[in-house]
Every structure is written in C-alpha cells, then in structure tokens.
Coordinates of N, CA and C in Angstrom, one line a residue:
M1043 N 180.2 -16.0 35.4 CA 179.7 -14.6 35.1 C 178.4 -14.7 34.5
N1044 N 177.3 -14.0 35.1 CA 176.0 -14.2 34.6 C 175.5 -12.9 33.9
T1045 N 174.4 -13.1 33.2 CA 173.7 -12.0 32.5 C 173.4 -10.9 33.6
M1046 N 173.6 -9.7 33.2 CA 173.4 -8.6 34.2 C 172.0 -8.5 34.6
N1047 N 171.7 -8.4 35.9 CA 170.4 -8.2 36.4 C 170.2 -6.8 36.7
K1048 N 169.0 -6.5 37.2 CA 168.6 -5.1 37.4 C 169.4 -4.5 38.5
W1049 N 169.7 -5.3 39.6 CA 170.4 -4.7 40.7 C 171.8 -4.4 40.3
T1050 N 172.5 -5.3 39.5 CA 173.8 -5.1 39.1 C 174.0 -3.9 38.2
K1051 N 173.0 -3.7 37.3 CA 173.0 -2.5 36.5 C 173.0 -1.2 37.4
T1052 N 172.2 -1.3 38.4 CA 172.1 -0.1 39.3 C 173.5 0.1 40.0
L1053 N 174.1 -1.0 40.4 CA 175.4 -0.9 41.1 C 176.4 -0.3 40.1
L1054 N 176.5 -0.9 38.9 CA 177.5 -0.4 38.0 C 177.3 1.0 37.5
L1055 N 176.1 1.4 37.4 CA 175.8 2.8 36.8 C 175.6 3.9 37.9
T1056 N 175.2 3.5 39.1 CA 174.8 4.6 40.0 C 175.4 4.3 41.4
V1057 N 176.4 3.5 41.6 CA 176.9 3.2 42.9 C 177.4 4.5 43.6
T1058 N 176.9 4.7 44.8 CA 177.2 6.0 45.5 C 178.4 5.8 46.3
L1059 N 179.3 6.8 46.1 CA 180.6 6.8 46.8 C 180.9 8.1 47.5
S1060 N 181.7 8.0 48.6 CA 182.1 9.3 49.2 C 183.1 10.0 48.3
S1061 N 183.5 11.2 48.6 CA 184.3 12.0 47.7 C 185.6 11.3 47.4
T1062 N 186.2 10.6 48.4 CA 187.5 9.9 48.1 C 187.3 8.7 47.3
L1063 N 186.1 8.2 47.1 CA 185.9 7.0 46.4 C 185.2 7.2 45.1
A1064 N 185.2 8.4 44.6 CA 184.4 8.7 43.4 C 185.0 7.9 42.2
L1065 N 184.2 7.3 41.4 CA 184.6 6.6 40.2 C 185.0 7.6 39.1
Q1066 N 186.0 7.2 38.3 CA 186.4 8.0 37.2 C 185.9 7.4 35.9
S1067 N 185.0 8.1 35.2 CA 184.5 7.6 33.9 C 185.6 7.5 32.9
C1068 N 185.6 6.3 32.2 CA 186.7 6.1 31.3 C 186.4 6.1 29.8
L1069 N 185.1 5.8 29.5 CA 184.7 5.8 28.1 C 183.6 6.8 28.0
N1070 N 183.9 7.9 27.2 CA 182.9 8.9 27.1 C 181.9 8.6 25.9
D1071 N 181.1 7.6 26.1 CA 180.1 7.2 25.2 C 178.8 7.5 25.7
D1072 N 178.2 8.6 25.1 CA 176.9 9.1 25.6 C 175.8 8.1 25.7
D1073 N 175.8 7.1 24.8 CA 174.7 6.2 24.7 C 175.0 4.8 25.3
Y1074 N 176.1 4.7 26.2 CA 176.4 3.4 26.7 C 175.3 2.8 27.5
V1075 N 174.4 3.6 28.1 CA 173.3 3.1 28.9 C 172.4 2.2 28.1
Y1076 N 172.3 2.5 26.8 CA 171.4 1.8 25.9 C 172.1 0.6 25.2
N1077 N 173.4 0.5 25.4 CA 174.2 -0.5 24.7 C 174.9 -1.5 25.6
L1078 N 174.3 -1.7 26.8 CA 174.9 -2.6 27.7 C 175.0 -4.0 27.2
G1079 N 176.2 -4.6 27.4 CA 176.4 -6.0 26.9 C 175.8 -7.1 27.8
N1080 N 176.2 -8.3 27.5 CA 175.6 -9.4 28.2 C 176.3 -9.8 29.5
Y1081 N 177.5 -9.2 29.7 CA 178.3 -9.6 30.8 C 178.8 -8.4 31.6
E1082 N 179.0 -8.6 32.9 CA 179.6 -7.6 33.7 C 180.5 -8.3 34.7
G1083 N 181.5 -7.5 35.2 CA 182.5 -8.1 36.1 C 183.4 -7.1 36.6
I1084 N 184.3 -7.6 37.5 CA 185.4 -6.8 38.0 C 186.7 -7.4 37.5
V1085 N 187.6 -6.5 37.0 CA 188.8 -7.0 36.3 C 190.0 -6.1 36.8
T1086 N 191.2 -6.6 36.5 CA 192.4 -5.7 36.7 C 192.8 -5.2 35.3
A1087 N 192.9 -3.9 35.2 CA 193.3 -3.2 34.0 C 194.8 -3.1 34.0
K1088 N 195.4 -3.7 33.0 CA 196.9 -3.7 32.9 C 197.4 -3.3 31.6
T1089 N 198.7 -3.0 31.6 CA 199.4 -2.7 30.3 C 200.6 -3.7 30.2
D1090 N 200.7 -4.4 29.1 CA 201.7 -5.4 28.9 C 203.0 -4.7 28.7
T1091 N 204.1 -5.5 28.6 CA 205.4 -5.0 28.4 C 205.6 -4.4 27.1
D1092 N 204.8 -4.8 26.1 CA 204.9 -4.2 24.8 C 203.9 -3.0 24.6
G1093 N 203.3 -2.6 25.7 CA 202.3 -1.4 25.6 C 200.9 -1.8 25.4
T1094 N 200.6 -3.1 25.2 CA 199.2 -3.5 24.9 C 198.4 -3.4 26.2
F1095 N 197.2 -2.8 26.0 CA 196.3 -2.7 27.1 C 195.4 -4.0 27.2
F1096 N 195.4 -4.6 28.3 CA 194.6 -5.8 28.5 C 193.9 -5.9 29.8
L1097 N 193.0 -6.9 30.0 CA 192.3 -7.0 31.2 C 192.5 -8.4 31.8
Q1098 N 192.7 -8.5 33.1 CA 192.8 -9.8 33.8 C 191.5 -10.1 34.4
L1099 N 190.8 -11.1 33.8 CA 189.4 -11.3 34.1 C 189.3 -12.1 35.4
D1100 N 190.2 -13.0 35.7 CA 190.3 -13.8 36.9 C 191.7 -14.2 37.1
D1101 N 192.0 -15.2 38.0 CA 193.4 -15.6 38.2 C 194.1 -16.1 37.0
S1102 N 193.3 -16.6 36.0 CA 194.0 -17.3 34.9 C 193.6 -16.8 33.5
T1103 N 192.6 -15.9 33.4 CA 192.0 -15.6 32.1 C 192.3 -14.1 31.8
T1104 N 193.0 -13.9 30.6 CA 193.2 -12.5 30.1 C 192.3 -12.2 29.0
M1105 N 192.0 -10.9 28.8 CA 191.1 -10.5 27.8 C 191.6 -9.2 27.1
L1106 N 191.5 -9.2 25.8 CA 192.0 -8.1 25.0 C 190.8 -7.3 24.6
P1107 N 190.7 -6.0 25.0 CA 189.6 -5.1 24.7 C 189.8 -4.5 23.3
V1108 N 189.1 -5.0 22.3 CA 189.4 -4.7 20.9 C 189.0 -3.3 20.5
N1109 N 188.2 -2.6 21.3 CA 187.8 -1.3 21.0 C 188.4 -0.2 21.8
I1110 N 189.5 -0.6 22.6 CA 190.2 0.4 23.4 C 191.7 0.2 23.1
A1111 N 192.3 1.3 22.5 CA 193.7 1.1 22.0 C 194.7 1.2 23.1
S1112 N 194.4 2.0 24.1 CA 195.4 2.2 25.2 C 194.7 2.3 26.5
S1113 N 195.4 2.1 27.6 CA 194.7 2.2 28.9 C 194.2 3.6 29.2
P1114 N 192.9 3.7 29.6 CA 192.4 5.0 30.0 C 192.9 5.4 31.4
F1115 N 193.6 4.5 32.0 CA 194.2 4.8 33.4 C 195.7 5.1 33.3
G1116 N 196.2 5.3 32.1 CA 197.6 5.6 32.0 C 198.5 4.4 32.4
E1117 N 199.5 4.6 33.1 CA 200.4 3.6 33.5 C 200.0 2.8 34.8
K1118 N 198.9 3.3 35.4 CA 198.4 2.7 36.6 C 197.7 1.4 36.4
E1119 N 198.0 0.4 37.3 CA 197.3 -0.8 37.3 C 196.2 -0.7 38.3
V1120 N 194.9 -0.8 37.9 CA 193.8 -0.6 38.8 C 192.8 -1.7 38.6
R1121 N 191.9 -1.9 39.6 CA 190.7 -2.7 39.4 C 189.6 -1.9 38.9
A1122 N 188.8 -2.5 38.1 CA 187.7 -1.8 37.4 C 186.5 -2.6 37.2
L1123 N 185.3 -2.0 37.2 CA 184.1 -2.6 36.8 C 183.9 -2.4 35.3
I1124 N 183.4 -3.5 34.7 CA 183.2 -3.4 33.2 C 181.9 -4.1 32.8
N1125 N 181.4 -3.6 31.7 CA 180.3 -4.3 31.0 C 180.8 -4.6 29.6
F1126 N 180.6 -5.8 29.1 CA 181.2 -6.2 27.9 C 180.5 -7.3 27.2
D1127 N 180.8 -7.6 25.9 CA 180.5 -8.8 25.2 C 181.8 -9.4 24.7
Y1128 N 181.8 -10.7 24.7 CA 182.9 -11.4 24.0 C 182.9 -11.1 22.5
S1129 N 184.1 -11.1 21.9 CA 184.2 -10.7 20.5 C 184.9 -11.9 19.8
E1130 N 184.6 -12.0 18.5 CA 185.2 -13.0 17.6 C 186.5 -12.5 17.0
D1131 N 186.9 -11.2 17.3 CA 188.1 -10.7 16.8 C 189.3 -11.5 17.4
P1132 N 190.5 -11.5 16.6 CA 191.6 -12.2 17.2 C 192.1 -11.6 18.5
A1133 N 192.5 -12.5 19.4 CA 192.9 -12.1 20.7 C 194.4 -12.2 20.9
G1134 N 195.1 -12.6 19.8 CA 196.6 -12.6 19.9 C 197.0 -13.6 21.0
T1135 N 197.9 -13.1 21.9 CA 198.4 -13.9 23.0 C 197.5 -14.0 24.2
Y1136 N 196.4 -13.3 24.1 CA 195.4 -13.3 25.2 C 194.4 -14.4 25.1
D1137 N 193.7 -14.7 26.1 CA 192.7 -15.8 26.1 C 191.5 -15.5 25.3
R1138 N 190.9 -14.3 25.5 CA 189.7 -13.9 24.8 C 189.8 -12.5 24.3
A1139 N 189.0 -12.2 23.3 CA 188.8 -10.8 22.9 C 187.4 -10.3 23.3
A1140 N 187.3 -9.0 23.6 CA 186.0 -8.5 24.1 C 185.8 -7.1 23.6
H1141 N 184.5 -6.7 23.5 CA 184.1 -5.3 23.2 C 183.6 -4.7 24.5
I1142 N 184.3 -3.6 24.9 CA 183.9 -3.0 26.2 C 182.9 -1.9 26.0
Y1143 N 181.8 -2.0 26.6 CA 180.7 -1.0 26.5 C 180.9 0.1 27.6
W1144 N 181.3 -0.3 28.8 CA 181.4 0.6 29.9 C 182.4 0.1 30.9
M1145 N 183.2 1.1 31.4 CA 184.3 0.7 32.3 C 184.5 1.9 33.3
D1146 N 184.6 1.6 34.6 CA 184.9 2.6 35.6 C 186.0 1.9 36.6
S1147 N 187.0 2.7 36.9 CA 187.9 2.3 37.9 C 187.3 2.3 39.3
I1148 N 187.8 1.5 40.2 CA 187.4 1.6 41.6 C 188.7 2.0 42.4
L1149 N 188.5 2.5 43.5 CA 189.7 2.8 44.4 C 190.6 1.6 44.6
T1150 N 191.8 1.8 44.2 CA 192.8 0.7 44.3 C 194.0 1.1 45.1
K1151 N 194.3 0.3 46.2 CA 195.3 0.8 47.2 C 196.1 -0.4 47.6
P1152 N 197.3 -0.1 48.1 CA 198.1 -1.2 48.7 C 197.6 -1.5 50.1
I1153 N 198.0 -2.6 50.7 CA 197.8 -2.8 52.1 C 198.5 -1.7 52.9
A1154 N 197.9 -1.1 53.9 CA 198.5 0.0 54.6 C 199.5 -0.5 55.6
A1155 N 200.4 0.4 56.0 CA 201.5 0.1 56.9 C 201.0 -0.1 58.3
D1156 N 201.5 -1.1 59.0 CA 201.1 -1.3 60.4 C 201.8 -0.2 61.3
L1157 N 201.0 0.7 61.9 CA 201.6 1.8 62.7 C 201.6 1.5 64.2
G1158 N 201.3 0.2 64.5 CA 201.3 -0.1 65.9 C 200.2 0.6 66.8
E1159 N 200.7 1.3 67.8 CA 199.7 2.0 68.7 C 199.0 3.1 68.0
K1160 N 199.5 3.6 66.9 CA 198.8 4.7 66.1 C 197.7 4.2 65.2
N1161 N 197.6 2.8 65.0 CA 196.6 2.3 64.1 C 195.2 2.9 64.3
D1162 N 194.8 2.9 65.5 CA 193.4 3.3 65.8 C 193.2 4.8 65.5
S1163 N 194.2 5.7 65.9 CA 194.0 7.1 65.6 C 194.1 7.4 64.2
V1164 N 194.9 6.7 63.4 CA 195.1 7.0 62.0 C 194.1 6.3 61.1
Y1165 N 193.9 5.0 61.3 CA 193.0 4.3 60.4 C 191.6 4.2 60.9
G1166 N 191.4 4.6 62.2 CA 190.0 4.6 62.7 C 189.5 3.3 63.3
T1167 N 188.4 3.4 64.0 CA 187.8 2.2 64.6 C 186.3 2.3 64.3
D1168 N 185.9 3.1 63.3 CA 184.4 3.3 63.0 C 183.9 2.0 62.3
P1169 N 182.6 1.7 62.6 CA 182.0 0.5 62.0 C 181.8 0.7 60.5
I1170 N 181.8 -0.4 59.8 CA 181.5 -0.4 58.3 C 181.0 -1.8 58.0
D1171 N 180.1 -1.9 57.0 CA 179.5 -3.2 56.7 C 180.0 -3.6 55.3
I1172 N 180.2 -5.0 55.2 CA 180.5 -5.6 53.9 C 179.2 -6.1 53.3
V1173 N 178.9 -5.6 52.1 CA 177.8 -6.1 51.3 C 178.1 -7.4 50.7
R1174 N 177.5 -8.4 51.1 CA 177.9 -9.8 50.7 C 177.4 -10.1 49.3
D1175 N 178.2 -9.8 48.3 CA 177.8 -10.2 46.9 C 179.0 -10.6 46.2
R1176 N 178.9 -11.0 44.9 CA 180.0 -11.6 44.2 C 181.1 -10.6 43.8
F1177 N 180.9 -9.3 44.1 CA 182.0 -8.3 43.8 C 183.0 -8.3 44.9
N1178 N 182.7 -9.1 46.0 CA 183.7 -9.3 47.0 C 184.5 -10.5 46.7
I1179 N 185.8 -10.4 46.3 CA 186.5 -11.5 45.8 C 188.0 -11.2 45.9
A1180 N 188.7 -12.3 46.2 CA 190.2 -12.3 46.2 C 190.7 -12.9 44.9
E1181 N 191.3 -12.2 44.0 CA 191.8 -12.7 42.8 C 192.9 -11.8 42.2
D1182 N 193.7 -12.4 41.4 CA 194.8 -11.6 40.7 C 195.6 -10.8 41.7
G1183 N 195.8 -11.2 42.9 CA 196.6 -10.5 43.9 C 195.9 -9.4 44.6
Y1184 N 194.6 -9.2 44.4 CA 193.8 -8.1 45.0 C 192.6 -8.7 45.8
L1185 N 192.2 -8.0 46.8 CA 191.0 -8.2 47.5 C 190.1 -7.1 47.2
S1186 N 189.0 -7.3 46.5 CA 188.0 -6.3 46.1 C 186.8 -6.4 47.0
L1187 N 186.3 -5.3 47.5 CA 185.3 -5.2 48.5 C 184.2 -4.2 48.2
H1188 N 182.9 -4.6 48.3 CA 181.8 -3.7 48.2 C 181.3 -3.5 49.7
F1189 N 181.3 -2.2 50.1 CA 181.0 -1.9 51.5 C 180.0 -0.9 51.6
R1190 N 179.5 -0.7 52.8 CA 178.4 0.2 53.1 C 178.7 0.9 54.4
F1191 N 178.4 2.2 54.5 CA 178.7 3.0 55.7 C 177.7 4.1 55.9
I1192 N 177.6 4.7 57.0 CA 176.7 5.8 57.4 C 177.4 7.1 57.1
T1193 N 176.7 8.0 56.5 CA 177.2 9.4 56.3 C 176.1 10.4 56.2
G1194 N 176.3 11.5 56.8 CA 175.4 12.6 56.8 C 175.8 13.8 56.0
N1195 N 177.1 13.7 55.6 CA 177.7 14.8 54.9 C 178.5 14.2 53.7
R1196 N 177.9 14.2 52.5 CA 178.6 13.6 51.4 C 179.9 14.2 51.0
G1197 N 180.2 15.4 51.6 CA 181.5 16.0 51.3 C 182.6 15.6 52.2
T1198 N 182.2 14.9 53.3 CA 183.2 14.4 54.2 C 184.0 13.3 53.7
K1199 N 185.3 13.3 53.8 CA 186.2 12.2 53.3 C 186.3 11.1 54.3
H1200 N 185.9 9.9 53.9 CA 186.0 8.8 54.8 C 187.3 8.0 54.4
F1201 N 188.0 7.5 55.3 CA 189.3 6.9 55.1 C 189.2 5.4 55.3
I1202 N 189.4 4.6 54.3 CA 189.3 3.1 54.4 C 190.7 2.5 54.1
N1203 N 191.0 1.4 54.8 CA 192.3 0.8 54.6 C 192.2 -0.7 55.0
L1204 N 193.1 -1.4 54.5 CA 193.3 -2.8 54.8 C 194.6 -3.0 55.5
L1205 N 194.6 -3.6 56.7 CA 195.8 -3.8 57.5 C 196.2 -5.2 57.7
P1206 N 197.4 -5.6 57.8 CA 197.8 -6.9 58.2 C 197.6 -7.0 59.7
T1207 N 197.1 -8.2 60.2 CA 196.9 -8.3 61.6 C 198.2 -8.8 62.3
N1208 N 199.1 -9.3 61.5 CA 200.4 -9.9 62.0 C 200.1 -11.0 63.0
N1209 N 199.1 -11.8 62.7 CA 198.7 -13.0 63.4 C 199.8 -14.0 63.2
P1210 N 200.6 -14.4 64.2 CA 201.6 -15.4 64.0 C 201.1 -16.8 63.6
N1211 N 199.8 -17.0 63.8 CA 199.2 -18.3 63.4 C 198.6 -18.3 62.1
N1212 N 198.5 -17.1 61.5 CA 197.8 -17.0 60.2 C 198.4 -15.7 59.5
P1213 N 199.4 -15.9 58.6 CA 199.9 -14.8 57.9 C 199.0 -14.2 56.8
Y1214 N 197.9 -14.9 56.5 CA 196.9 -14.5 55.6 C 195.6 -13.9 56.3
E1215 N 195.8 -13.2 57.3 CA 194.7 -12.5 58.0 C 194.9 -11.0 57.9
V1216 N 193.8 -10.3 57.5 CA 193.9 -8.9 57.3 C 192.6 -8.3 58.0
E1217 N 192.7 -7.0 58.2 CA 191.6 -6.2 58.9 C 191.2 -5.0 58.1
F1218 N 189.9 -4.9 57.9 CA 189.4 -3.7 57.2 C 189.1 -2.6 58.2
R1219 N 189.6 -1.4 57.9 CA 189.5 -0.3 58.9 C 188.8 0.9 58.2
H1220 N 188.0 1.6 59.0 CA 187.3 2.8 58.5 C 187.4 3.9 59.5
N1221 N 187.8 5.1 59.0 CA 187.9 6.3 59.8 C 186.9 7.3 59.2
A1222 N 185.8 7.5 59.9 CA 184.7 8.4 59.4 C 184.9 9.8 59.8
Y1223 N 185.9 10.1 60.5 CA 186.2 11.5 61.0 C 185.0 12.2 61.6
G1224 N 184.2 11.4 62.4 CA 183.1 12.0 63.1 C 181.8 12.0 62.3
D1225 N 181.8 11.6 61.0 CA 180.6 11.6 60.1 C 179.9 10.2 60.3
N1226 N 179.3 10.0 61.4 CA 178.7 8.7 61.7 C 177.2 8.7 61.8
Y1227 N 176.5 9.8 61.3 CA 175.1 9.9 61.4 C 174.5 10.3 60.0
G1228 N 173.3 9.8 59.7 CA 172.7 10.1 58.4 C 172.2 8.9 57.7
G1229 N 172.4 8.9 56.4 CA 171.9 7.7 55.6 C 173.1 6.8 55.1
Q1230 N 172.7 5.8 54.4 CA 173.7 4.8 54.0 C 174.3 5.2 52.6
A1231 N 175.5 4.9 52.5 CA 176.2 5.1 51.2 C 177.1 3.9 50.9
D1232 N 177.2 3.5 49.6 CA 178.0 2.3 49.2 C 179.3 2.8 48.6
G1233 N 180.3 1.9 48.7 CA 181.6 2.2 48.0 C 182.2 0.9 47.6
M1234 N 183.2 0.9 46.8 CA 184.0 -0.2 46.4 C 185.5 0.1 46.4
A1235 N 186.3 -0.8 46.8 CA 187.7 -0.6 46.8 C 188.4 -1.9 46.6
A1236 N 189.6 -1.9 46.1 CA 190.5 -3.1 45.9 C 191.8 -2.8 46.6
F1237 N 192.3 -3.8 47.3 CA 193.6 -3.7 48.0 C 194.6 -4.8 47.4
K1238 N 195.8 -4.3 47.1 CA 196.8 -5.2 46.5 C 197.4 -6.1 47.6
L1239 N 197.2 -7.4 47.5 CA 197.7 -8.3 48.6 C 199.1 -8.8 48.4
D1240 N 199.4 -9.1 47.2 CA 200.6 -9.9 46.9 C 201.9 -9.1 47.2
D1241 N 201.9 -7.8 47.3 CA 203.1 -7.1 47.7 C 203.4 -7.1 49.2
T1242 N 202.4 -7.6 50.0 CA 202.6 -7.6 51.4 C 202.5 -9.0 52.0
L1243 N 201.5 -9.8 51.6 CA 201.3 -11.1 52.1 C 202.3 -12.1 51.5
P1244 N 202.6 -13.2 52.2 CA 203.5 -14.2 51.7 C 203.0 -14.8 50.5
D1245 N 203.9 -15.2 49.6 CA 203.6 -15.9 48.4 C 203.0 -17.3 48.7
T1246 N 201.8 -17.6 48.1 CA 201.2 -18.9 48.4 C 201.9 -20.0 47.6
E1247 N 202.8 -19.7 46.8 CA 203.6 -20.7 46.0 C 202.7 -21.6 45.2
G1248 N 201.7 -21.0 44.6 CA 200.8 -21.8 43.7 C 199.7 -22.5 44.4
K1249 N 199.6 -22.4 45.7 CA 198.6 -23.1 46.5 C 197.4 -22.1 46.7
T1250 N 196.2 -22.6 46.9 CA 195.1 -21.8 47.3 C 194.9 -21.9 48.8
V1251 N 195.0 -20.7 49.5 CA 194.9 -20.7 50.9 C 193.6 -19.9 51.3
K1252 N 193.3 -19.9 52.6 CA 192.2 -19.2 53.1 C 192.7 -17.8 53.6
L1253 N 192.1 -16.8 53.0 CA 192.4 -15.4 53.4 C 191.3 -15.0 54.4
T1254 N 191.7 -14.6 55.6 CA 190.7 -14.2 56.6 C 190.6 -12.7 56.6
L1255 N 189.4 -12.2 56.5 CA 189.1 -10.7 56.6 C 188.3 -10.5 57.8
K1256 N 188.8 -9.5 58.7 CA 188.1 -9.1 59.9 C 187.7 -7.7 59.8
W1257 N 186.6 -7.3 60.4 CA 186.1 -5.9 60.4 C 185.1 -5.7 61.5
K1258 N 185.0 -4.4 61.9 CA 184.0 -4.0 62.9 C 182.8 -3.5 62.1
S1259 N 181.7 -4.3 62.2 CA 180.5 -3.9 61.5 C 179.6 -3.1 62.5
Y1260 N 178.4 -2.7 62.0 CA 177.5 -2.0 62.8 C 176.7 -2.9 63.8
H1261 N 177.0 -4.2 63.6 CA 176.4 -5.2 64.4 C 177.4 -6.1 65.2
G1262 N 178.6 -5.5 65.3 CA 179.7 -6.2 66.1 C 180.8 -6.7 65.2
E1263 N 181.8 -7.4 65.8 CA 182.9 -7.9 65.1 C 182.5 -9.0 64.1
K1264 N 183.1 -9.0 62.9 CA 182.8 -10.0 61.9 C 184.1 -10.5 61.2
E1265 N 183.9 -11.6 60.6 CA 185.0 -12.1 59.8 C 184.5 -13.0 58.7
I1266 N 185.2 -13.1 57.6 CA 184.8 -14.0 56.5 C 186.1 -14.5 55.8
E1267 N 186.0 -15.6 55.2 CA 187.2 -16.2 54.5 C 187.0 -16.2 53.0
F1268 N 188.1 -15.9 52.3 CA 188.2 -16.0 50.8 C 189.2 -17.0 50.4
D1269 N 189.0 -17.6 49.3 CA 190.0 -18.4 48.6 C 191.0 -17.4 48.0
Y1270 N 192.3 -17.6 48.3 CA 193.3 -16.7 47.7 C 194.6 -17.5 47.2
C1271 N 195.0 -17.1 46.1 CA 196.2 -17.7 45.5 C 197.0 -16.5 44.9
S1272 N 198.3 -16.5 45.3 CA 199.2 -15.4 44.7 C 199.2 -15.5 43.2
P1273 N 199.2 -14.3 42.5 CA 199.3 -14.4 41.1 C 200.6 -15.0 40.6
K1274 N 200.5 -15.7 39.5 CA 201.6 -16.3 38.9 C 202.3 -15.3 37.9
D1275 N 203.6 -15.4 37.7 CA 204.3 -14.5 36.8 C 203.8 -14.9 35.4

C-alpha cells in the first residue's frame, strides 16, 4: 500500500458513477479533504460477533478503526474505499489500529444467478472496459473492479453483474456483464463494484487458484486472471 498519489486522490474523491453506482458518504467531516492520511485502499467493512466494527484490509490483516464506534453501513458487509493512517492505539484482537479520515462504500453484490438463455436479455451484452489498476483485486472472498463505460445520459441506470460461466474445465471462471439499456453514446464514466465470490464459487480449501475474468470490451473480448483464495473462518 503506497502513499496516495494525485490520480488516486482524484479517484477516491471524485470518481464518477452512474445513478445505480453512487457512493454513499459515510463520514460527515467537512474538512476531510485537507486531512488526508498517508494510506488509501479498498477494504471489507465488517461487524464482529460482539458488535465491534472492523475492517478486513486483505486476506489476512484486520484493522480496528479507533475513531468510528459502529459501522456506518449498519449490518451490511460491504467493500469500501478508505483513506487512513495507522494508529498506536490498542488494536485488541485485531492486527492493526487505524484512524480513518475518509470512507465510502462501493456497490457490493453477489454473483448473479445463471438464467441460461435469458442471460443476454437480462444482463446485457454491452461492452465495458476494465481500468487496469490496483483497485482490481480478488481478496477476502470478493472481486473488486474499477470499470469504465460510455454514457450520454447520467440519469440512465446501467446494470452490471458477474456471472459464473459454468466452465466444466474451470470452476473459477466468471464473466462481467453490462446492460446499458440503450445508453451507449456520449462520454466516459467510471464506476467501481465488488462481487462476493465465496458464496457461489467452490472453496479453494486454503489454496490460491487462478480466477479467470472474461468480459466484452470496446475493443473485443478480453480476459484476465487474478490470484484467489477463499476466505478462512
């Protein structure tokens, strides 16, 4: 995790989303823009069995936010962008303590149901691009993606989903789908989403496997591999 650069600040503070992907501001701190910490990242926001709000920083590292008493997302487990500094405060049973300056949830969804012949009409076949940066990652049972699409009407709802391909030779193959509902002309807009993998894909039983992501880009069919390991209890 590196010191925040100018591009990342822009992504974290002004990422443009369609109406269905709008971020929800979680910390109402008017001067957070001037108090950005040294680190930024994408985490899973969770509530422990005893009600403690904590963050899963990666597959193995947990973090206690010392300045947030309870989850701003309620009982929901979501992926979120954060800006923070590590803290010397006690972390209790968690790996690190941190002071959170800024946090926004991103769209968090399960893998969609395979509808067979209806997949194209429901989930769409419109192109979409994956912006290849470090925010695209498979960790903690989620696949998080930063994507880009064409839109001429910012009020039009675009529908994005992750589907299993049911490839008999690769149970860890998924497909990113986009339904633009006809809104395919105009300028570029960016969005982020996270898809929960471990409820649908087979348990990797502690092993790291290759997760294959396929999608239809504006330049043809594409695919990329991620390292993926099912989260441990």
